[in-house]
XYZ file of C-alpha atoms in Angstrom:
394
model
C -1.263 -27.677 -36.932
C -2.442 -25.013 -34.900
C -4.135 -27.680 -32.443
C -0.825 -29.202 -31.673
C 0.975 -26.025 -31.541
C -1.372 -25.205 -28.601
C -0.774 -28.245 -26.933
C 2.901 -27.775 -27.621
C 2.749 -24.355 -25.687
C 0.899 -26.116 -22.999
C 3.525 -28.258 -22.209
C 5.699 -25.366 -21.297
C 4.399 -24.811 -17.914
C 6.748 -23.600 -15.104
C 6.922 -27.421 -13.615
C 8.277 -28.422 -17.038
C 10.816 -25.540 -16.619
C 11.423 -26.145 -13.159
C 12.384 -29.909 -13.858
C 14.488 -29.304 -16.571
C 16.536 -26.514 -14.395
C 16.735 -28.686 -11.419
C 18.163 -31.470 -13.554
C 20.298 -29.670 -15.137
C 21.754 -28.347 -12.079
C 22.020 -31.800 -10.524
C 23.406 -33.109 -13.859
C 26.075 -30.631 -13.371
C 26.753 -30.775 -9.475
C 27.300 -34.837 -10.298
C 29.711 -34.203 -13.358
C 31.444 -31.486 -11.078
C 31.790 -33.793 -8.025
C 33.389 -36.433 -10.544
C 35.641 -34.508 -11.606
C 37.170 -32.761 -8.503
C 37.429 -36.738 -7.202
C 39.331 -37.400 -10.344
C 41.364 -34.933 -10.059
C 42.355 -35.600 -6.427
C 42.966 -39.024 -7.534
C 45.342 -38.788 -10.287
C 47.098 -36.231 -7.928
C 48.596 -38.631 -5.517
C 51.112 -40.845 -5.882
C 52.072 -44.515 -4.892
C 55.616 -45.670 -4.103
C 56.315 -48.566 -6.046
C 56.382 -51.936 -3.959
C 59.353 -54.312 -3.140
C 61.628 -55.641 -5.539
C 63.894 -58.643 -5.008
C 67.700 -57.156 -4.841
C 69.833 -57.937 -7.747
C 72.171 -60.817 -7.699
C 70.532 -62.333 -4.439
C 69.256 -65.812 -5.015
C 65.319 -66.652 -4.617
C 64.926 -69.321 -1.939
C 61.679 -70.392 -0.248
C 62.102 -68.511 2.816
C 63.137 -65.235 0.365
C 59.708 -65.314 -1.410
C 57.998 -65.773 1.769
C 59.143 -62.644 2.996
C 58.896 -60.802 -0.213
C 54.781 -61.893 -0.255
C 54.532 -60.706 3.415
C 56.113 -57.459 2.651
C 54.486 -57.310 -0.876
C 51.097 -57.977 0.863
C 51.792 -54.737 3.658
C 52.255 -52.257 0.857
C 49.227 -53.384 -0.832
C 47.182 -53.051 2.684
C 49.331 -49.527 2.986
C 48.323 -48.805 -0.333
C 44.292 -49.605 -0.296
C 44.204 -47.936 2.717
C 45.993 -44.743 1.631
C 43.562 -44.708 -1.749
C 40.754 -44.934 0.345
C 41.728 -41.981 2.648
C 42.640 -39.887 -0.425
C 39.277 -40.531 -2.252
C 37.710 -39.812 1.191
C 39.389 -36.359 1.293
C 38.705 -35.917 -2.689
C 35.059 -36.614 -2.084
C 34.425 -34.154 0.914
C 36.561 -31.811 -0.843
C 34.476 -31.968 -4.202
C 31.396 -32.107 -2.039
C 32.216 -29.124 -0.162
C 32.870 -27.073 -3.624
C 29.754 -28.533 -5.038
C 27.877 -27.665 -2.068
C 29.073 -23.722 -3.148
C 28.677 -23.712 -6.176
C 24.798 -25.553 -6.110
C 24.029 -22.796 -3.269
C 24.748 -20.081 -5.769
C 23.744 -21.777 -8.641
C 20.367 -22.271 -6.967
C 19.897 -18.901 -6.266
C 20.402 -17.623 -9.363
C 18.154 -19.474 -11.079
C 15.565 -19.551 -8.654
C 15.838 -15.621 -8.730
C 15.211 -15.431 -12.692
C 12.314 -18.061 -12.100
C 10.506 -15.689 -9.411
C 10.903 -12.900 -10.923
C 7.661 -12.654 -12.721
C 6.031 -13.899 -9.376
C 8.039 -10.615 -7.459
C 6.939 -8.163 -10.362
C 3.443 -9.237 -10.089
C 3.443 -8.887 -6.305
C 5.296 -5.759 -6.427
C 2.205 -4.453 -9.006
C -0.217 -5.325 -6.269
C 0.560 -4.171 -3.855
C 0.954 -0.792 -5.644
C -2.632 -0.947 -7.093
C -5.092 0.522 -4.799
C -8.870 1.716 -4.716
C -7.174 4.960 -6.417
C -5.376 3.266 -9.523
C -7.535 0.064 -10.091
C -7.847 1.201 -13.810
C -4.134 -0.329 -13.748
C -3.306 -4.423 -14.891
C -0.810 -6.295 -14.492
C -0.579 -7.695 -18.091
C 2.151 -9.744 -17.683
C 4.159 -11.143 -20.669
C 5.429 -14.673 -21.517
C 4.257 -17.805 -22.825
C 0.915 -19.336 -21.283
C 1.643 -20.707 -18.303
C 0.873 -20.977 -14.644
C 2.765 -17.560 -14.043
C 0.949 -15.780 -16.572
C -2.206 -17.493 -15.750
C -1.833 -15.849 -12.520
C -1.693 -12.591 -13.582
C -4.963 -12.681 -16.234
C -6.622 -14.228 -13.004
C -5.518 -10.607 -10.623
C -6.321 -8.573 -13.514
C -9.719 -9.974 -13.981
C -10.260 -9.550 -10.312
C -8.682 -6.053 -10.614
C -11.381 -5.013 -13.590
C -14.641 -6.666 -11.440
C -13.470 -4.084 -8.374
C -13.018 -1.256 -10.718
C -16.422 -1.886 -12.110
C -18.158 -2.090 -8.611
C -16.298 0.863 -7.225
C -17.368 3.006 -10.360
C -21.113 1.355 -9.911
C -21.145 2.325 -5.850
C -19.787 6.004 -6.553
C -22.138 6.497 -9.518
C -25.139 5.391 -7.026
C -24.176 7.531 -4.380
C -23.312 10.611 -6.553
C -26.806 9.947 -8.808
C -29.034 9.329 -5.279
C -27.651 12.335 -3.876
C -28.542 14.676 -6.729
C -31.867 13.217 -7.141
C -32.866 13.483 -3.777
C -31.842 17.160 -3.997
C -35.534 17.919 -5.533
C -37.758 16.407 -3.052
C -36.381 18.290 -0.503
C -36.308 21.392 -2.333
C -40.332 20.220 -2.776
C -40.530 20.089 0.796
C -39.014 22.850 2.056
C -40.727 25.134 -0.135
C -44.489 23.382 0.765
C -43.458 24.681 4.149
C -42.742 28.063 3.131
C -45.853 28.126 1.471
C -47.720 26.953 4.705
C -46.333 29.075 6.757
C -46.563 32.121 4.488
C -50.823 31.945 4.210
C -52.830 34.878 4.790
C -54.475 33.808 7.635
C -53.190 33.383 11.321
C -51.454 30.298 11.318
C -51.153 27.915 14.741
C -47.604 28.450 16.720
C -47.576 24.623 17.071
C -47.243 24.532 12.970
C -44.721 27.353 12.899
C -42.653 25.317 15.467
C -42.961 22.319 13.678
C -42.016 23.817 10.843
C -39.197 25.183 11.514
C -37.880 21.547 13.381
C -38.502 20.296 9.713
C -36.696 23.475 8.017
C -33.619 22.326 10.620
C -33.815 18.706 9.766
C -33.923 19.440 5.956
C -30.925 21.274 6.185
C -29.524 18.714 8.180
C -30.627 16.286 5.402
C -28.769 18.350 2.765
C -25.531 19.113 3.771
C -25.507 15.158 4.521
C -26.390 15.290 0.617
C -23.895 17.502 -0.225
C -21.117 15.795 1.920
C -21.843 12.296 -0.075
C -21.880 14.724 -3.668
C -18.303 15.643 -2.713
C -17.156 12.466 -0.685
C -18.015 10.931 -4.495
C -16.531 13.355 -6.439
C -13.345 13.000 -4.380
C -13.243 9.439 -4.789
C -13.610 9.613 -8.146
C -10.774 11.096 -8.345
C -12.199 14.248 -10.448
C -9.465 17.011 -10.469
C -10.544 19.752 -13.007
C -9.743 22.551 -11.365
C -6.067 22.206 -11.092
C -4.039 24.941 -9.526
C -0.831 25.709 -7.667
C -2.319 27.296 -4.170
C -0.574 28.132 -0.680
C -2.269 26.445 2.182
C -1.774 29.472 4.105
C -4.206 32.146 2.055
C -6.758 29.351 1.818
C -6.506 28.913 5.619
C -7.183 32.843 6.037
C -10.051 32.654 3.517
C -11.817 30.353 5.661
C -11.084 32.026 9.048
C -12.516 35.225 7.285
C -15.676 33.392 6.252
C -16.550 32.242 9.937
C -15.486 34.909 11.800
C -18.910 35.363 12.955
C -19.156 31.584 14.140
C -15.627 32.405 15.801
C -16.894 35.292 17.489
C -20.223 33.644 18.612
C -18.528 31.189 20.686
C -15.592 33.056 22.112
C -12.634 31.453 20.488
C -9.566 32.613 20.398
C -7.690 31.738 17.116
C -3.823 31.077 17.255
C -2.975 31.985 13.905
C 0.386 33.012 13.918
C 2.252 30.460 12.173
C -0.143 30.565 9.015
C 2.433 31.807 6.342
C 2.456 31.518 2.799
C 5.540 29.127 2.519
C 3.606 25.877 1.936
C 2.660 25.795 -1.547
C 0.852 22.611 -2.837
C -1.014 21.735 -6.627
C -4.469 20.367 -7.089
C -7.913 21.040 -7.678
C -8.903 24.370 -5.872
C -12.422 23.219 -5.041
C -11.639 20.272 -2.805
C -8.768 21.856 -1.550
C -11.210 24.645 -0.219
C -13.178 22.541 0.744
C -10.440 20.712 2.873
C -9.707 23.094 4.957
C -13.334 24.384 5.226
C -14.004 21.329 6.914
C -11.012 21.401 9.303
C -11.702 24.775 10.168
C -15.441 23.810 10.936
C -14.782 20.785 12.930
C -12.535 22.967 14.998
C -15.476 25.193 15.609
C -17.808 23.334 16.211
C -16.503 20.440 18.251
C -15.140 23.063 20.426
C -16.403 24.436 24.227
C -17.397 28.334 24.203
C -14.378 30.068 24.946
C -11.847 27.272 23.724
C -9.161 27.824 21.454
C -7.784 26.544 17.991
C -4.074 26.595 16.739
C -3.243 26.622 12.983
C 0.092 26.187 11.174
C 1.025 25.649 7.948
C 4.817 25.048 7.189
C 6.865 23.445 4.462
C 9.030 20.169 5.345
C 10.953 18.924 3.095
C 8.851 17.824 0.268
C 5.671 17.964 2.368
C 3.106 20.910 2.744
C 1.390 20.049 6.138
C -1.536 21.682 7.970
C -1.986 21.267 11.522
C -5.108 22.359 13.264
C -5.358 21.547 16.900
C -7.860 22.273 19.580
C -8.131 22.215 23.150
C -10.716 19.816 25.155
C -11.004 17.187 27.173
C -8.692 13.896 26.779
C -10.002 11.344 24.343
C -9.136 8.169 23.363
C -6.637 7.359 20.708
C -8.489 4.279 18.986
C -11.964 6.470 18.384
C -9.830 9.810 17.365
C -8.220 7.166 14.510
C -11.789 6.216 13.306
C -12.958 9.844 12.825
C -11.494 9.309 8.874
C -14.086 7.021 8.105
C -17.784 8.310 7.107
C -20.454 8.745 9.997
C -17.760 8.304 12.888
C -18.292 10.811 15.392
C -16.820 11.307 19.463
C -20.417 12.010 20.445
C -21.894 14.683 22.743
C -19.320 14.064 25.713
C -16.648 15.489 23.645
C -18.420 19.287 23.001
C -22.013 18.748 24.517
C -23.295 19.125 20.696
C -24.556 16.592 18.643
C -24.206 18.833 15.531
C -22.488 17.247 12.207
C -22.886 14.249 9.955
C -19.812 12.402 10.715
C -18.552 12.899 6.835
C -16.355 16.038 7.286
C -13.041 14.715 8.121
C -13.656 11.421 5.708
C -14.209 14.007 3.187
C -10.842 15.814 4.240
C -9.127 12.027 4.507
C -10.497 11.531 0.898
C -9.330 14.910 -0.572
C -5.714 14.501 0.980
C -5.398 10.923 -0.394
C -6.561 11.937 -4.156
C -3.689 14.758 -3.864
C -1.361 12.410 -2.942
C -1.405 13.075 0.892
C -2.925 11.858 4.237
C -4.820 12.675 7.052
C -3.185 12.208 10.871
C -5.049 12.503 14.152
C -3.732 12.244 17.039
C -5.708 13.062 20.444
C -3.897 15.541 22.405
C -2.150 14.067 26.005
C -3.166 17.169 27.308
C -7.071 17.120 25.845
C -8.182 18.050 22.693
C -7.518 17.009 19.295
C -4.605 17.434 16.217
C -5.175 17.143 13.007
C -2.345 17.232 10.488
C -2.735 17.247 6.673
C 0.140 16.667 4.962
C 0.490 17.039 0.861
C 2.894 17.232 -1.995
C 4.769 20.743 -1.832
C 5.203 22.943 -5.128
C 7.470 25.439 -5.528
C 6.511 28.968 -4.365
C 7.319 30.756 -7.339
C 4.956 28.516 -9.394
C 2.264 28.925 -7.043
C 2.736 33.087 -7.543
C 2.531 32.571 -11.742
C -0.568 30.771 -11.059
């Protein structure tokens, strides 16, 4: 029983259902068209053909005439049918023609439907939300088959991007203790009693340099991970502008060191956003630092921070020479840098504005940048706004 139950709900397959509504809907279009000609038909009316007049005698030449005449009506009357059930027919055609149009439609609208809602799913499911499925209801058929076939795909991409974040997250961690080895061997070498060479103290402190190099690359992949994880402990209600000023504070002596001037008037306290206060931090640390250091001695950087609409947006922006639009769009992606022709420094990883790309997206935001017509670069972050008076009670 249960074998041919299967193969009962086999058979229903969307070509079995798709047959049966198409014939149907031809079934009815013919009875429809039969009908309207009917209709027509009956409708019209046939004058009734010669008689012989009463009282008049019937002589050879008298019958001859009546056939003739009797013989014209029946040619006026054949051809008159067949221009009526011409009409008829166009006219039931035309109606059918309607009413299969519309008919059409709305049944192939209730047959796609599953296919829309699964393509609607889709597209919503990203590398943020691929814990989501599609588990689409129905019997077994192709439709559904379909949709167990995305959400098998969907749960092999989830598992690989968990695998390739837990790699990087796990290498970067473990390669925190070599380094720490290293650096501290050097210490040690340098720190001996005796007089030590000024070739090893140089050398050591290239290595010292390149270690540190080495692990903030280390710590930009911890948090480039962490952020595409999508872990958000730390949640808090937090105006862009105060954690703007925090980091302006904290490098003032990096501002002051190259002779920037800092436009920093339209920094208020109006654009109030929620998430984690860690990568948010560490957001606009990074903005702040690009503008520093991918800057000329004696440049200048502009902040503002205002509130539109339901949208808390940061702009930093920097003078400099003009650069091209296509390599400004590719700085979001990890290890992308202008080069030295843009600052004359070859400082940075490449990972600080992917970093700031990948906080804004988990937040539910985005990164813009747009090189400057006039030289120099803008970079706009723009994230969900919260209400100012929440932002205060936190």
């Amino acid at each position: 029983m249960r074998k041919l139950r299967r193969l009962a709900l086999a058979d229903r397959t969307v070509r079995l259902r798709f047959t049966a509504l198409y014939g149907a809907l031809f079934l009815l279009s013919g009875v429809g068209l039969l009908v309207i000609t009917n209709l027509v038909g009956l409708g019209s009316r046939i004058s009734s053909p010669a008689q012989i007049p009463p009282g008049e005698p019937l002589t050879l030449g008298t019958a001859q005439e009546l056939i003739g005449r009797l013989q014209t009506q029946l040619s006026e009357i054949e051809a008159l049918q067949a221009r009526q059930l011409l009409i008829g027919s166009a006219v039931a055609l035309a109606v059918m023609a309607v009413v299969s149009v519309v008919l059409g439609r709305i049944v192939a609208g209730r047959v796609l439907r599953p296919l829309r809602t699964i393509t609607a799913t889709t597209r919503r499911i990203s590398a943020d939300n691929l814990h989501e499925r599609l588990a689409a209801p129905g019997p077994d058929d192709e439709v559904k088959d379909l949709a167990d076939t995305i959400d098998g795909l969907l749960e092999r991409l989830e598992g690989s991007f968990a695998a390739q974040r837990r790699f990087v997250a796990n290498a970067s961690h473990e390669l925190r203790t070599p380094l720490a080895t290293m650096r501290a061997s050097l210490d040690v070498a340098v720190a001996k009693p005796e007089p030590v060479p000024a070739q090893t103290i140089a050398l050591a402190g290239r290595i010292r340099t390149e270690l540190d190099q080495v692990d903030r690359l280390l710590e930009g992949f911890l948090m480039l991970a962490r952020t595409q994880h999508g872990a958000l402990s730390d949640r808090a209600r937090l105006s862009l502008g105060r954690v703007v000023a925090a980091a302006l504070i904290a490098r003032a002596a990096d501002i002051t060191a190259k002779n920037l001037t800092v436009h920093d008037d339209d920094v208020h306290d109006g654009a109030w956003t929620q998430g984690s206060r860690t990568l948010l931090t560490r957001m606009a640390d990074n903005v702040i630092d690009n503008a520093i250091t991918h800057n000329h001695d004696g440049g200048w950087i502009r902040l503002t921070t205002t509130a539109d609409g339901a949208t808390a947006l940061l702009v930093v922006e920097t003078g400099g020479p003009v650069l091209d639009q296509e390599q400004v769009a590719r700085l979001a992606q990890p290890f992308q840098r202008l080069g030295t022709d843009r600052t004359g420094s070859s400082n940075g990883s490449g990972l600080g504005l992917s970093i700031v790309a990948a906080i804004a997206a988990a937040h539910g935001g985005g990164l813009d940048l747009r090189a400057r017509p006039e030289g120099g670069l803008r970079v706009a972050i723009s994230l969900p706004l919260a209400s100012a008076r929440a932002g205060v009670a936190a």
